[in-house]
mmCIF file of N, CA and C in Angstrom:
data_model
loop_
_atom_site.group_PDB
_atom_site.id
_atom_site.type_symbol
_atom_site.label_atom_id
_atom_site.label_comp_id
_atom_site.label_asym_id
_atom_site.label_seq_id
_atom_site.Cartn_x
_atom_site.Cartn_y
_atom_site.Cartn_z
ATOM 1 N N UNK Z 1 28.180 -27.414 42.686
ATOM 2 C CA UNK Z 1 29.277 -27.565 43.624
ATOM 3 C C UNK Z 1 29.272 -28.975 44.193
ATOM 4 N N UNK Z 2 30.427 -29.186 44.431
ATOM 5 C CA UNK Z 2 30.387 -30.708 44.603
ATOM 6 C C UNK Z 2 31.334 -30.636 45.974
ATOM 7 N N UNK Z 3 30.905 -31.720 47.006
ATOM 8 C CA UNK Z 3 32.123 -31.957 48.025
ATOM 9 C C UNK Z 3 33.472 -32.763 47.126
ATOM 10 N N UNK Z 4 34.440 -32.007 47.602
ATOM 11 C CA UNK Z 4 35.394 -32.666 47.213
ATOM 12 C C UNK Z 4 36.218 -33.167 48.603
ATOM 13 N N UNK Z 5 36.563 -32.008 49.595
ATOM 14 C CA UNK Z 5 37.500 -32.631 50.806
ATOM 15 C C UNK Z 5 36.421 -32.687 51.911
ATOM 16 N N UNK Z 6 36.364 -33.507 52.896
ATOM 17 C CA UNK Z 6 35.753 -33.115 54.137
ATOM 18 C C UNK Z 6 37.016 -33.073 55.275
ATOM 19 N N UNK Z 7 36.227 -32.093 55.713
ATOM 20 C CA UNK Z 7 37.286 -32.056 57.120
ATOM 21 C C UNK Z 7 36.487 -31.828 58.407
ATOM 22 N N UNK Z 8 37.143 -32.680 59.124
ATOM 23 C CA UNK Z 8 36.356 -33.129 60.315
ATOM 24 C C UNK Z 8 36.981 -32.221 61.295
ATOM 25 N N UNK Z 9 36.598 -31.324 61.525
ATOM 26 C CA UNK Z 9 36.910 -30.127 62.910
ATOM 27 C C UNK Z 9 36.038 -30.220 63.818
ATOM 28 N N UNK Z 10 34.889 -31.315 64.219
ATOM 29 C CA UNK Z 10 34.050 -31.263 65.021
ATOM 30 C C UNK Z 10 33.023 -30.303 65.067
ATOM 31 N N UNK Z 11 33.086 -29.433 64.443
ATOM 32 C CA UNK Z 11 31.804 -28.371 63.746
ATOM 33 C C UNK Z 11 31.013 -29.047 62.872
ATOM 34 N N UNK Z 12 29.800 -28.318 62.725
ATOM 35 C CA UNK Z 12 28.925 -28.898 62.018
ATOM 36 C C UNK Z 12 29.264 -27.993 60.645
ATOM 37 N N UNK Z 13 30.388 -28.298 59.862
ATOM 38 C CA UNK Z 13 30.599 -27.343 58.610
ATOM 39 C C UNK Z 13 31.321 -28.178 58.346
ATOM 40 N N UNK Z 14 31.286 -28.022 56.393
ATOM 41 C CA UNK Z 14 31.577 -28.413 55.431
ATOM 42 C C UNK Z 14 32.750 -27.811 55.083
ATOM 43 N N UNK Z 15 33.723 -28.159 54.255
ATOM 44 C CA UNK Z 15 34.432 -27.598 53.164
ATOM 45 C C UNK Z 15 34.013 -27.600 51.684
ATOM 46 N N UNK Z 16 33.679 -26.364 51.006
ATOM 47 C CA UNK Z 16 33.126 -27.187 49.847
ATOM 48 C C UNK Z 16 34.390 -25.513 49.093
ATOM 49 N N UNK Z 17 34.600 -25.997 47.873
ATOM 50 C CA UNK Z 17 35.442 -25.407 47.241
ATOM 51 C C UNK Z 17 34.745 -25.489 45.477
ATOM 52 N N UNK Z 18 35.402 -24.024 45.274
ATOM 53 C CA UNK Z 18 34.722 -23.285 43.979
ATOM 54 C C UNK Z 18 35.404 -23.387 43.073
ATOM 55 N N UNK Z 19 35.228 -22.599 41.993
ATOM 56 C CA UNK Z 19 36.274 -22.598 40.533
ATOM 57 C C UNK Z 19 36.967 -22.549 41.184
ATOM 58 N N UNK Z 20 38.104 -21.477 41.966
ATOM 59 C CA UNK Z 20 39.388 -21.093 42.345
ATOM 60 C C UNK Z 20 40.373 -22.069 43.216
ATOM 61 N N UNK Z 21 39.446 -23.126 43.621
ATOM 62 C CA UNK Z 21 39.319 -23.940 44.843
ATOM 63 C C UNK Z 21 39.898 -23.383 45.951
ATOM 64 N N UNK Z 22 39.305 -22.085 46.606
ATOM 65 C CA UNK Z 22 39.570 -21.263 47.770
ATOM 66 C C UNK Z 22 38.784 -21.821 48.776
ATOM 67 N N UNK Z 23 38.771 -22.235 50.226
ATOM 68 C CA UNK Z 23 37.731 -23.316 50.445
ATOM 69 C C UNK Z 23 36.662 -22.197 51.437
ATOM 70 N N UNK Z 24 35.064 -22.535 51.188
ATOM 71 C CA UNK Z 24 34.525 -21.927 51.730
ATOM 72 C C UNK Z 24 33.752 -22.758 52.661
ATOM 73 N N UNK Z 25 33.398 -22.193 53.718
ATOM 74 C CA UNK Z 25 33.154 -22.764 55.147
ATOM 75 C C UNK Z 25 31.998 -22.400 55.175
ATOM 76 N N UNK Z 26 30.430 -23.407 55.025
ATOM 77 C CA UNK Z 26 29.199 -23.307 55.518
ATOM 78 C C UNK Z 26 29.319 -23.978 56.456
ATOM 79 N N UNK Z 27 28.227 -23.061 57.602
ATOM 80 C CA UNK Z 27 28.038 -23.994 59.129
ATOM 81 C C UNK Z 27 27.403 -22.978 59.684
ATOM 82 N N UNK Z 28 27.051 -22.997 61.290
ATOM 83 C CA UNK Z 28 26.360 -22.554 61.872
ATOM 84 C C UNK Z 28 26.199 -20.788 61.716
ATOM 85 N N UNK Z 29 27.304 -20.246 61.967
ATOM 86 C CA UNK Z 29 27.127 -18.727 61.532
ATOM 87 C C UNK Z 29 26.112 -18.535 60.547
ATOM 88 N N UNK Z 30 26.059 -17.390 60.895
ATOM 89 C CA UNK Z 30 24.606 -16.717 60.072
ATOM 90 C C UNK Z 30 24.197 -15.335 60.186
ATOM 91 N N UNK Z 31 23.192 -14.901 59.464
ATOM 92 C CA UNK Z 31 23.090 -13.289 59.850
ATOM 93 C C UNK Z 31 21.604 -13.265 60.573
ATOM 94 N N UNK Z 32 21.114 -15.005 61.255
ATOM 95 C CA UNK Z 32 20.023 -14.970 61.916
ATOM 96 C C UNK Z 32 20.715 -15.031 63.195
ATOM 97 N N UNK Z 33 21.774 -15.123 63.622
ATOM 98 C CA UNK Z 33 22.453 -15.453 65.028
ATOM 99 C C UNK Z 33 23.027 -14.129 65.286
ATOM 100 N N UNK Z 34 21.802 -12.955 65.955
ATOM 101 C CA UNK Z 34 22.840 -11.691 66.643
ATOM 102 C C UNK Z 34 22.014 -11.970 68.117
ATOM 103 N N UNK Z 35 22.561 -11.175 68.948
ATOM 104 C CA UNK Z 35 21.817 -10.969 70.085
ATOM 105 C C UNK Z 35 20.726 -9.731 69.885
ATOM 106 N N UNK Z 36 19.545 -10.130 70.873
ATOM 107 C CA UNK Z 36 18.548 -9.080 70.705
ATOM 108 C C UNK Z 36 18.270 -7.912 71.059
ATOM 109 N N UNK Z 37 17.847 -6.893 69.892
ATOM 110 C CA UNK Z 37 18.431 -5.383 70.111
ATOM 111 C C UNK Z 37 19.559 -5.199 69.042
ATOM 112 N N UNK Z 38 19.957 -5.829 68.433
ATOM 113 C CA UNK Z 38 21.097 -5.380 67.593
ATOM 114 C C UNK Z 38 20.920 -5.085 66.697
ATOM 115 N N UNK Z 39 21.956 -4.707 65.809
ATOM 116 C CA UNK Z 39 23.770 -4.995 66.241
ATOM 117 C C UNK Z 39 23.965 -3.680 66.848
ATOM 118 N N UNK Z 40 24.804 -3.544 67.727
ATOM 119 C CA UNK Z 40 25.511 -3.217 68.370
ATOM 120 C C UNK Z 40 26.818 -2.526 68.211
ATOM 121 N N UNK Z 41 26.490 -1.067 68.536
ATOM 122 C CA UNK Z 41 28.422 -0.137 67.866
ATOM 123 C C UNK Z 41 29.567 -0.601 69.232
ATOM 124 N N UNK Z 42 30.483 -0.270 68.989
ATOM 125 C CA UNK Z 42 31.334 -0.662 69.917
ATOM 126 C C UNK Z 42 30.949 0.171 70.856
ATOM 127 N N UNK Z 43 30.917 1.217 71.517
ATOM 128 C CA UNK Z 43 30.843 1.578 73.003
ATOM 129 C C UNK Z 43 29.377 0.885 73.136
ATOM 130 N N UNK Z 44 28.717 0.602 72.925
ATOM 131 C CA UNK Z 44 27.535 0.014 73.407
ATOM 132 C C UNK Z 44 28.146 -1.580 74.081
ATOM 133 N N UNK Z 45 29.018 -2.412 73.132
ATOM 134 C CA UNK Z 45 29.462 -3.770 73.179
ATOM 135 C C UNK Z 45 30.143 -3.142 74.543
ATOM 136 N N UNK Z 46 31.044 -2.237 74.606
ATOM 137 C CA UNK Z 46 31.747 -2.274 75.905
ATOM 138 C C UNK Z 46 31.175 -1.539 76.655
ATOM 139 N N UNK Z 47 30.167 -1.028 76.871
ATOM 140 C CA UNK Z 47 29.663 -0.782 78.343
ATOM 141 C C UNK Z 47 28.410 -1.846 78.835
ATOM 142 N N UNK Z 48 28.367 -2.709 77.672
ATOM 143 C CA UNK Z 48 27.528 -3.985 78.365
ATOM 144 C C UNK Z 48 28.326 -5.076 78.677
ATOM 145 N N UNK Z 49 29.517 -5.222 78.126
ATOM 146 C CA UNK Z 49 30.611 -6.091 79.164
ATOM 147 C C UNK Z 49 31.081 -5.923 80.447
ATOM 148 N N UNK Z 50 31.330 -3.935 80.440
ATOM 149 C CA UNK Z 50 31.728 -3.801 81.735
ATOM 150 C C UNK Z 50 30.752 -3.875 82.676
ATOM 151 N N UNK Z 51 29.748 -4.214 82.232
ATOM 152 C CA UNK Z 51 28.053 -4.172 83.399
ATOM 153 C C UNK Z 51 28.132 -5.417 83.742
ATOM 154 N N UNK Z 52 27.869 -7.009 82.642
ATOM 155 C CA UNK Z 52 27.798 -7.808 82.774
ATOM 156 C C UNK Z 52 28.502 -8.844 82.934
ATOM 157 N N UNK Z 53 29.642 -8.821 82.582
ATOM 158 C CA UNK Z 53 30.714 -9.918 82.985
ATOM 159 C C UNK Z 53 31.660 -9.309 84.210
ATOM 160 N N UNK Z 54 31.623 -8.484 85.565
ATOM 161 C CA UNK Z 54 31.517 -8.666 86.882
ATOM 162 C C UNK Z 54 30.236 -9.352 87.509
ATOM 163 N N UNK Z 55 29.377 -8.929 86.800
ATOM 164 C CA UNK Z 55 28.066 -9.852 87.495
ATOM 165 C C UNK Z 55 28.111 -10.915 87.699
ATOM 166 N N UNK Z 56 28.340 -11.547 86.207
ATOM 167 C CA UNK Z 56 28.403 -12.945 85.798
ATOM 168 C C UNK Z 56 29.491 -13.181 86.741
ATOM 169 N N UNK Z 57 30.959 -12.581 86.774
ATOM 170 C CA UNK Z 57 31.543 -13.199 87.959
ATOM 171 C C UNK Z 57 31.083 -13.418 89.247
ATOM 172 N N UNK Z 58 30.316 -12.385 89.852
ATOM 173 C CA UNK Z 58 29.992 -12.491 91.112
ATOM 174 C C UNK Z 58 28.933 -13.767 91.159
ATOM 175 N N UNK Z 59 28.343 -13.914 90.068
ATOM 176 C CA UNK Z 59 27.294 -14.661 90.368
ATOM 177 C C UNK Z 59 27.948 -16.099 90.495
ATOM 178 N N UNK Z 60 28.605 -16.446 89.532
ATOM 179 C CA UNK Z 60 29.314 -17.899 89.341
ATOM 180 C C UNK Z 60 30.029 -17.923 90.963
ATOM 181 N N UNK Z 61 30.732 -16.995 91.612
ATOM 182 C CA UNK Z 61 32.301 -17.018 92.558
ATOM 183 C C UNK Z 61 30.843 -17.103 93.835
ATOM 184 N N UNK Z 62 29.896 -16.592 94.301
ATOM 185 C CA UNK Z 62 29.165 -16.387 95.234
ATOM 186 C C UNK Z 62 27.742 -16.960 94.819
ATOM 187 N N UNK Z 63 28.180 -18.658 94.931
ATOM 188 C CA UNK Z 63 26.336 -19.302 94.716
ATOM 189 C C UNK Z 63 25.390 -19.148 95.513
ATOM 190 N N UNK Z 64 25.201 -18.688 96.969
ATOM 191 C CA UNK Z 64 23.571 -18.463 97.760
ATOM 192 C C UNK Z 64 23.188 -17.071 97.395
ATOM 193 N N UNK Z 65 23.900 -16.209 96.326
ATOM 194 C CA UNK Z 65 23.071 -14.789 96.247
ATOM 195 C C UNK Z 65 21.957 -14.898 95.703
ATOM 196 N N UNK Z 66 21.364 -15.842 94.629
ATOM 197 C CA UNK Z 66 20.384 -15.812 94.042
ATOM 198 C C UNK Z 66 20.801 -15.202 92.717
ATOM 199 N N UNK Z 67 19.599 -15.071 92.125
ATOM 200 C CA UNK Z 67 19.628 -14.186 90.977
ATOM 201 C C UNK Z 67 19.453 -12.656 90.724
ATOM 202 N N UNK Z 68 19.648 -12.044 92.223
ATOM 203 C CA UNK Z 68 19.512 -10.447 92.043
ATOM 204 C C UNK Z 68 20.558 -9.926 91.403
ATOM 205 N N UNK Z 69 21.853 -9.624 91.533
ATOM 206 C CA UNK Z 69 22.584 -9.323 91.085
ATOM 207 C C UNK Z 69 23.175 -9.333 89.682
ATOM 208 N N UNK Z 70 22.275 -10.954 89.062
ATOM 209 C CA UNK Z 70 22.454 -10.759 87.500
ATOM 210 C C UNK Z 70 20.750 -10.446 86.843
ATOM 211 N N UNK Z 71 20.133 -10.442 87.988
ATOM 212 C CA UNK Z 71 18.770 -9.257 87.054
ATOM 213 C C UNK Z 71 19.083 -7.923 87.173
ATOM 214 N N UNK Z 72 20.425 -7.422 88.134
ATOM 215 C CA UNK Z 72 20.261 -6.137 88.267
ATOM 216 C C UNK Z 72 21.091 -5.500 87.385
ATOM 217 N N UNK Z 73 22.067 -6.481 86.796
ATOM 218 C CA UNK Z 73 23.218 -6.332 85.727
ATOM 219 C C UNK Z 73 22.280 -5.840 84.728
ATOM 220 N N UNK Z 74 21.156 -6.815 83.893
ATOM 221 C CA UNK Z 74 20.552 -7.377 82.789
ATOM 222 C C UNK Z 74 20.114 -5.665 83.006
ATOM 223 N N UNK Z 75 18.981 -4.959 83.811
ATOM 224 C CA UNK Z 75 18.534 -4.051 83.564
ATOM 225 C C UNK Z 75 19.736 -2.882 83.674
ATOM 226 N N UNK Z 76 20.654 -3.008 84.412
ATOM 227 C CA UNK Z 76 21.646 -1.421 84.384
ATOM 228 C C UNK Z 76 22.031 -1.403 82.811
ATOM 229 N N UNK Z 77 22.055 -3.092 81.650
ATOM 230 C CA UNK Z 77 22.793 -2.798 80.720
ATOM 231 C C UNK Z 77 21.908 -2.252 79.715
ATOM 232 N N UNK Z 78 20.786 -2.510 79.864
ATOM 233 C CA UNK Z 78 19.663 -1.892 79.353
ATOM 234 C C UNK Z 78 19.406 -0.894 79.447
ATOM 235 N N UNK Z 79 19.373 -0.535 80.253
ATOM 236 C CA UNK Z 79 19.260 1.137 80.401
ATOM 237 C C UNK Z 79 20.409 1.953 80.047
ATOM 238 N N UNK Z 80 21.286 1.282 80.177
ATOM 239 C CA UNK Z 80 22.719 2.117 79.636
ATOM 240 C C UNK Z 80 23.102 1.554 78.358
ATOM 241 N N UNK Z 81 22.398 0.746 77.290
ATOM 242 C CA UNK Z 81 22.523 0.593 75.790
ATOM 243 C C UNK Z 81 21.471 1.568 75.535
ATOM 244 N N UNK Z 82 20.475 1.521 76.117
ATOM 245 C CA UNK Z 82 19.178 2.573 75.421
ATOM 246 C C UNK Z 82 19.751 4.073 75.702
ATOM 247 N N UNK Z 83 20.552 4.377 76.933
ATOM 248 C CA UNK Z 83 21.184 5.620 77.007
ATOM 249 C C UNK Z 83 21.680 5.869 75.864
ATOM 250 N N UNK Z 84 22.718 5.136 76.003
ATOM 251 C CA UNK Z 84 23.755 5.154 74.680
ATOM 252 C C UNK Z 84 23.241 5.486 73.136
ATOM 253 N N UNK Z 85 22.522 4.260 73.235
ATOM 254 C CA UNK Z 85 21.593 4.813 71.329
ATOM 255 C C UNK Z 85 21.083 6.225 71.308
ATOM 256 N N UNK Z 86 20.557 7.038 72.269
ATOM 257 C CA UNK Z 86 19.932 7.917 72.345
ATOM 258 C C UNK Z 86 21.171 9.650 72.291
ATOM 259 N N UNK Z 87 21.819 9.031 73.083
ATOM 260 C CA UNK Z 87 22.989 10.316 72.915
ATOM 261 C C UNK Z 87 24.593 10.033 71.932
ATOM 262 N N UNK Z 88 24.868 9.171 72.099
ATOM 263 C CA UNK Z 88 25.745 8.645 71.154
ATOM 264 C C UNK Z 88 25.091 9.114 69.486
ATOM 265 N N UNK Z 89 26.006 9.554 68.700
ATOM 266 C CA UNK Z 89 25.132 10.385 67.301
ATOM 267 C C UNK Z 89 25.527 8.907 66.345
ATOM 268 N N UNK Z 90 24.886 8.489 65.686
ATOM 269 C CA UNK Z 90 24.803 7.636 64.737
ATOM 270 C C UNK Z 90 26.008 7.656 63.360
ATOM 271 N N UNK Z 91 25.979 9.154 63.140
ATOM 272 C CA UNK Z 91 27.311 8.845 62.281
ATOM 273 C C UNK Z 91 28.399 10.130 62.917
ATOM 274 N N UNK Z 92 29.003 10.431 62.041
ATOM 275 C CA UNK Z 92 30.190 11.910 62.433
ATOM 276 C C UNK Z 92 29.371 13.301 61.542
ATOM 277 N N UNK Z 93 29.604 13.963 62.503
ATOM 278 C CA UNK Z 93 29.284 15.434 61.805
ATOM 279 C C UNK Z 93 29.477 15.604 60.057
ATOM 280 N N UNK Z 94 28.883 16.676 59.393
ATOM 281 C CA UNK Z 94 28.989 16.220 57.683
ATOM 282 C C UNK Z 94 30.392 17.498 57.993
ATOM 283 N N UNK Z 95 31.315 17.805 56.915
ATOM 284 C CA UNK Z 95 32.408 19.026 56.804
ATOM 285 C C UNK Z 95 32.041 19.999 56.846
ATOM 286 N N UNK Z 96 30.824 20.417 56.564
ATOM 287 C CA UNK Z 96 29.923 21.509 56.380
ATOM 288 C C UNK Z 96 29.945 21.784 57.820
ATOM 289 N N UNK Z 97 29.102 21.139 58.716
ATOM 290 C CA UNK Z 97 28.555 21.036 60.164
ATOM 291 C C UNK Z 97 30.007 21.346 61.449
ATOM 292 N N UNK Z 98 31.043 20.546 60.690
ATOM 293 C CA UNK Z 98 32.424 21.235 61.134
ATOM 294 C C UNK Z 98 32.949 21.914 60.979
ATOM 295 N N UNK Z 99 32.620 23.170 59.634
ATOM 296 C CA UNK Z 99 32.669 23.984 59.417
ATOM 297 C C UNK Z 99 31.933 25.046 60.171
ATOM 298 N N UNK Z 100 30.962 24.923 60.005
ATOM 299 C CA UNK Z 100 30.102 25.747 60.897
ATOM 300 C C UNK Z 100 30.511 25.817 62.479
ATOM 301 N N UNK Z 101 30.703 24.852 62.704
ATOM 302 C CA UNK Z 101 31.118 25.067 64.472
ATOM 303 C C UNK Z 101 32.446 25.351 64.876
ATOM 304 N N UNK Z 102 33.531 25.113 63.612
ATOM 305 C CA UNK Z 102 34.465 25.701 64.174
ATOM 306 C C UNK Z 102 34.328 27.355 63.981
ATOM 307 N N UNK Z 103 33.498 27.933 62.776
ATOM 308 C CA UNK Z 103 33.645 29.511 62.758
ATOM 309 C C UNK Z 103 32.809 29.982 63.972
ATOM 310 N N UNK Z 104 31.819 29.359 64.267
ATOM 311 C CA UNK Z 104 31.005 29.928 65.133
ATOM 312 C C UNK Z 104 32.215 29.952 66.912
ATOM 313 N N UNK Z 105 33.092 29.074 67.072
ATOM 314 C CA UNK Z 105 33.816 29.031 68.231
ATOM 315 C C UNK Z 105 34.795 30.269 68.040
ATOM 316 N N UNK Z 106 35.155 30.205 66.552
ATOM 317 C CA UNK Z 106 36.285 31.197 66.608
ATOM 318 C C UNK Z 106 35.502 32.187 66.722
ATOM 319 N N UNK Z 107 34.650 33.049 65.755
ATOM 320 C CA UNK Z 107 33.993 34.266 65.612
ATOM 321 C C UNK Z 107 32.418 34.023 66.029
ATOM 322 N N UNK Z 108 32.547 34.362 67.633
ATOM 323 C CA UNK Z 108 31.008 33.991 67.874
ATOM 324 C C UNK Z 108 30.501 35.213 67.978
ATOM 325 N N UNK Z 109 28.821 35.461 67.996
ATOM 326 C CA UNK Z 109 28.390 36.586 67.613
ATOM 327 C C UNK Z 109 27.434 36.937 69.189
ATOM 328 N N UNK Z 110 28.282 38.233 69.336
ATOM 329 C CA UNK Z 110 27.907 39.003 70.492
ATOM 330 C C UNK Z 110 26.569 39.705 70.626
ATOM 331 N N UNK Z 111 25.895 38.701 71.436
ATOM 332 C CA UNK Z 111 24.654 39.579 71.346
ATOM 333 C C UNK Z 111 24.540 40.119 72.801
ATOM 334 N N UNK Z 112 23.267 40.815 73.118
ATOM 335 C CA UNK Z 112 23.080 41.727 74.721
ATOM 336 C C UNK Z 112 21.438 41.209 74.855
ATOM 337 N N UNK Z 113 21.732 41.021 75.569
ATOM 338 C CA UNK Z 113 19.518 40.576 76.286
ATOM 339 C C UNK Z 113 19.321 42.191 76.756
ATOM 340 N N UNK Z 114 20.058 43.222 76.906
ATOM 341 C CA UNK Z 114 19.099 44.515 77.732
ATOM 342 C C UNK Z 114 19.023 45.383 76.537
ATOM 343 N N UNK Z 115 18.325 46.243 76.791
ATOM 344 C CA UNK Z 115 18.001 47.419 75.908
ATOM 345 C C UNK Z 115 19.227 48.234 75.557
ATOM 346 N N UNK Z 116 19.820 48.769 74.560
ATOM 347 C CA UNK Z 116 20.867 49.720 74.492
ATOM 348 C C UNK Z 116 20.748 51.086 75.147
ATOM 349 N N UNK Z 117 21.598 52.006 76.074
ATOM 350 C CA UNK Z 117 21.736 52.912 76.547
ATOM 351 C C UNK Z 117 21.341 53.878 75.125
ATOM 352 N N UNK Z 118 20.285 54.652 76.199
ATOM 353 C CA UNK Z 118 19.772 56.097 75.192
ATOM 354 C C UNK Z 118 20.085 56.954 76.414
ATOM 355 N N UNK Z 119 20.488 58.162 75.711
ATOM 356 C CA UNK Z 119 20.887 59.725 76.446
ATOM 357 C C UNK Z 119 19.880 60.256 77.015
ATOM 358 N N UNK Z 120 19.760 60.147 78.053
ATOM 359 C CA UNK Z 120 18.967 61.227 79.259
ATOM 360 C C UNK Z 120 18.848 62.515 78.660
ATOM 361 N N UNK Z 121 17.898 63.370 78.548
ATOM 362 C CA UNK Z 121 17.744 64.582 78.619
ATOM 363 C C UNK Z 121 18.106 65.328 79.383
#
Protein backbone atom coordinates (compact mmCIF):
# COMPACT_ATOMS: atom_id res chain seq x y z
CA UNK A 1 0.00 0.00 0.00
CA UNK A 2 1.28 3.11 -0.88
CA UNK A 3 0.22 6.83 0.25
CA UNK A 4 -1.23 8.28 -2.51
CA UNK A 5 -3.49 11.47 -1.08
CA UNK A 6 -2.79 13.05 2.29
CA UNK A 7 -5.26 14.95 3.92
CA UNK A 8 -4.63 17.19 6.53
CA UNK A 9 -7.76 17.17 9.04
CA UNK A 10 -5.56 17.89 11.97
CA UNK A 11 -5.85 14.24 13.23
CA UNK A 12 -3.17 12.17 13.50
CA UNK A 13 -4.57 9.83 10.44
CA UNK A 14 -3.70 8.97 7.16
CA UNK A 15 -5.63 8.35 4.02
CA UNK A 16 -4.28 5.42 2.45
CA UNK A 17 -6.46 3.73 -0.33
CA UNK A 18 -6.73 0.03 -1.68
CA UNK A 19 -7.43 -1.84 -4.97
CA UNK A 20 -10.98 -0.23 -5.01
CA UNK A 21 -9.49 3.10 -3.97
CA UNK A 22 -12.26 3.35 -1.14
CA UNK A 23 -10.22 5.47 1.33
CA UNK A 24 -9.40 3.92 4.61
CA UNK A 25 -8.71 5.95 7.72
CA UNK A 26 -5.80 4.71 10.19
CA UNK A 27 -5.40 6.86 13.36
CA UNK A 28 -5.97 6.89 16.84
CA UNK A 29 -9.13 4.62 17.28
CA UNK A 30 -8.56 1.28 18.30
CA UNK A 31 -9.96 -1.72 20.08
CA UNK A 32 -7.23 -0.78 22.93
CA UNK A 33 -9.22 2.58 23.66
CA UNK A 34 -12.54 1.40 25.77
CA UNK A 35 -13.20 2.62 29.16
CA UNK A 36 -12.54 0.31 32.14
CA UNK A 37 -14.97 -2.45 32.88
CA UNK A 38 -16.13 -2.80 29.42
CA UNK A 39 -17.85 -2.65 26.94
CA UNK A 40 -20.77 -1.64 28.03
CA UNK A 41 -24.76 -2.56 26.85
CA UNK A 42 -26.79 0.39 26.48
CA UNK A 43 -28.80 0.68 29.75
CA UNK A 44 -25.60 0.40 31.55
CA UNK A 45 -24.11 3.53 29.09
CA UNK A 46 -27.33 5.34 30.21
CA UNK A 47 -27.60 4.96 33.71
CA UNK A 48 -23.91 6.01 34.03
CA UNK A 49 -24.62 9.26 32.16
CA UNK A 50 -27.60 9.93 34.10
CA UNK A 51 -25.31 9.51 37.41
CA UNK A 52 -22.40 11.30 36.00
CA UNK A 53 -22.86 14.11 33.78
CA UNK A 54 -25.21 16.12 36.58
CA UNK A 55 -22.23 15.66 38.73
CA UNK A 56 -19.84 16.71 36.33
CA UNK A 57 -22.24 19.67 36.00
CA UNK A 58 -22.47 20.47 39.48
CA UNK A 59 -18.97 20.14 39.88
CA UNK A 60 -17.74 22.47 36.93
CA UNK A 61 -21.10 25.30 37.81
CA UNK A 62 -20.11 25.13 41.86
CA UNK A 63 -16.05 25.34 42.28
CA UNK A 64 -15.54 25.44 46.45
CA UNK A 65 -17.48 21.94 46.73
CA UNK A 66 -14.46 19.98 46.38
CA UNK A 67 -14.40 16.69 45.04
CA UNK A 68 -17.25 14.94 47.03
CA UNK A 69 -19.85 15.05 44.83
CA UNK A 70 -17.89 13.66 41.80
CA UNK A 71 -16.43 10.73 44.12
CA UNK A 72 -19.93 10.21 45.08
CA UNK A 73 -21.13 10.11 41.37
CA UNK A 74 -17.94 7.70 40.45
CA UNK A 75 -19.17 5.16 43.24
CA UNK A 76 -23.29 5.45 42.79
CA UNK A 77 -22.20 4.55 38.96
CA UNK A 78 -20.46 1.69 40.08
CA UNK A 79 -22.60 0.25 42.02
CA UNK A 80 -25.40 0.74 39.69
CA UNK A 81 -23.27 -0.79 36.48
CA UNK A 82 -22.40 -3.81 38.80
CA UNK A 83 -26.27 -3.82 39.70
CA UNK A 84 -27.08 -3.79 36.30
CA UNK A 85 -24.62 -6.67 34.99
CA UNK A 86 -25.99 -8.75 37.67
CA UNK A 87 -29.85 -8.50 37.00
CA UNK A 88 -30.05 -7.28 33.55
CA UNK A 89 -29.98 -11.07 31.57
CA UNK A 90 -27.19 -11.09 29.03
CA UNK A 91 -29.13 -12.23 26.07
CA UNK A 92 -33.25 -12.74 25.40
CA UNK A 93 -35.02 -15.77 26.53
CA UNK A 94 -34.42 -18.98 23.88
CA UNK A 95 -38.46 -19.73 22.04
CA UNK A 96 -38.50 -22.70 23.95
CA UNK A 97 -38.16 -20.67 27.44
CA UNK A 98 -41.08 -18.41 25.92
CA UNK A 99 -42.80 -21.10 25.33
CA UNK A 100 -42.72 -22.47 28.49
CA UNK A 101 -43.74 -19.34 30.34
CA UNK A 102 -46.33 -18.39 28.32
CA UNK A 103 -48.18 -22.05 28.90
CA UNK A 104 -47.30 -22.05 32.37
CA UNK A 105 -49.24 -18.26 32.73
CA UNK A 106 -52.03 -19.50 30.71
CA UNK A 107 -52.48 -23.11 32.26
CA UNK A 108 -50.85 -22.90 35.64
CA UNK A 109 -50.92 -25.91 37.79
CA UNK A 110 -53.01 -25.86 40.95
CA UNK A 111 -51.48 -27.18 43.69
CA UNK A 112 -52.78 -27.15 47.79
CA UNK A 113 -49.98 -27.09 50.73
CA UNK A 114 -52.86 -28.87 53.25
CA UNK A 115 -53.78 -32.34 53.42
CA UNK A 116 -56.97 -33.36 51.36
CA UNK A 117 -60.31 -33.69 53.34
CA UNK A 118 -60.97 -37.45 54.46
CA UNK A 119 -64.60 -38.44 55.83
CA UNK A 120 -65.07 -38.52 59.52
CA UNK A 121 -66.51 -41.60 60.78
Amino acid sequence: MTVQNEVHTGEPAKVFTGIRDVPIYAGESSTGNRLPGGPYRAPELIAIGMIVLPALWWFRTHEGTGFGVLGGAVVAAVLVTVILRMVLPKRRPSLSARVSFALTTILPKHACAARPRTKER
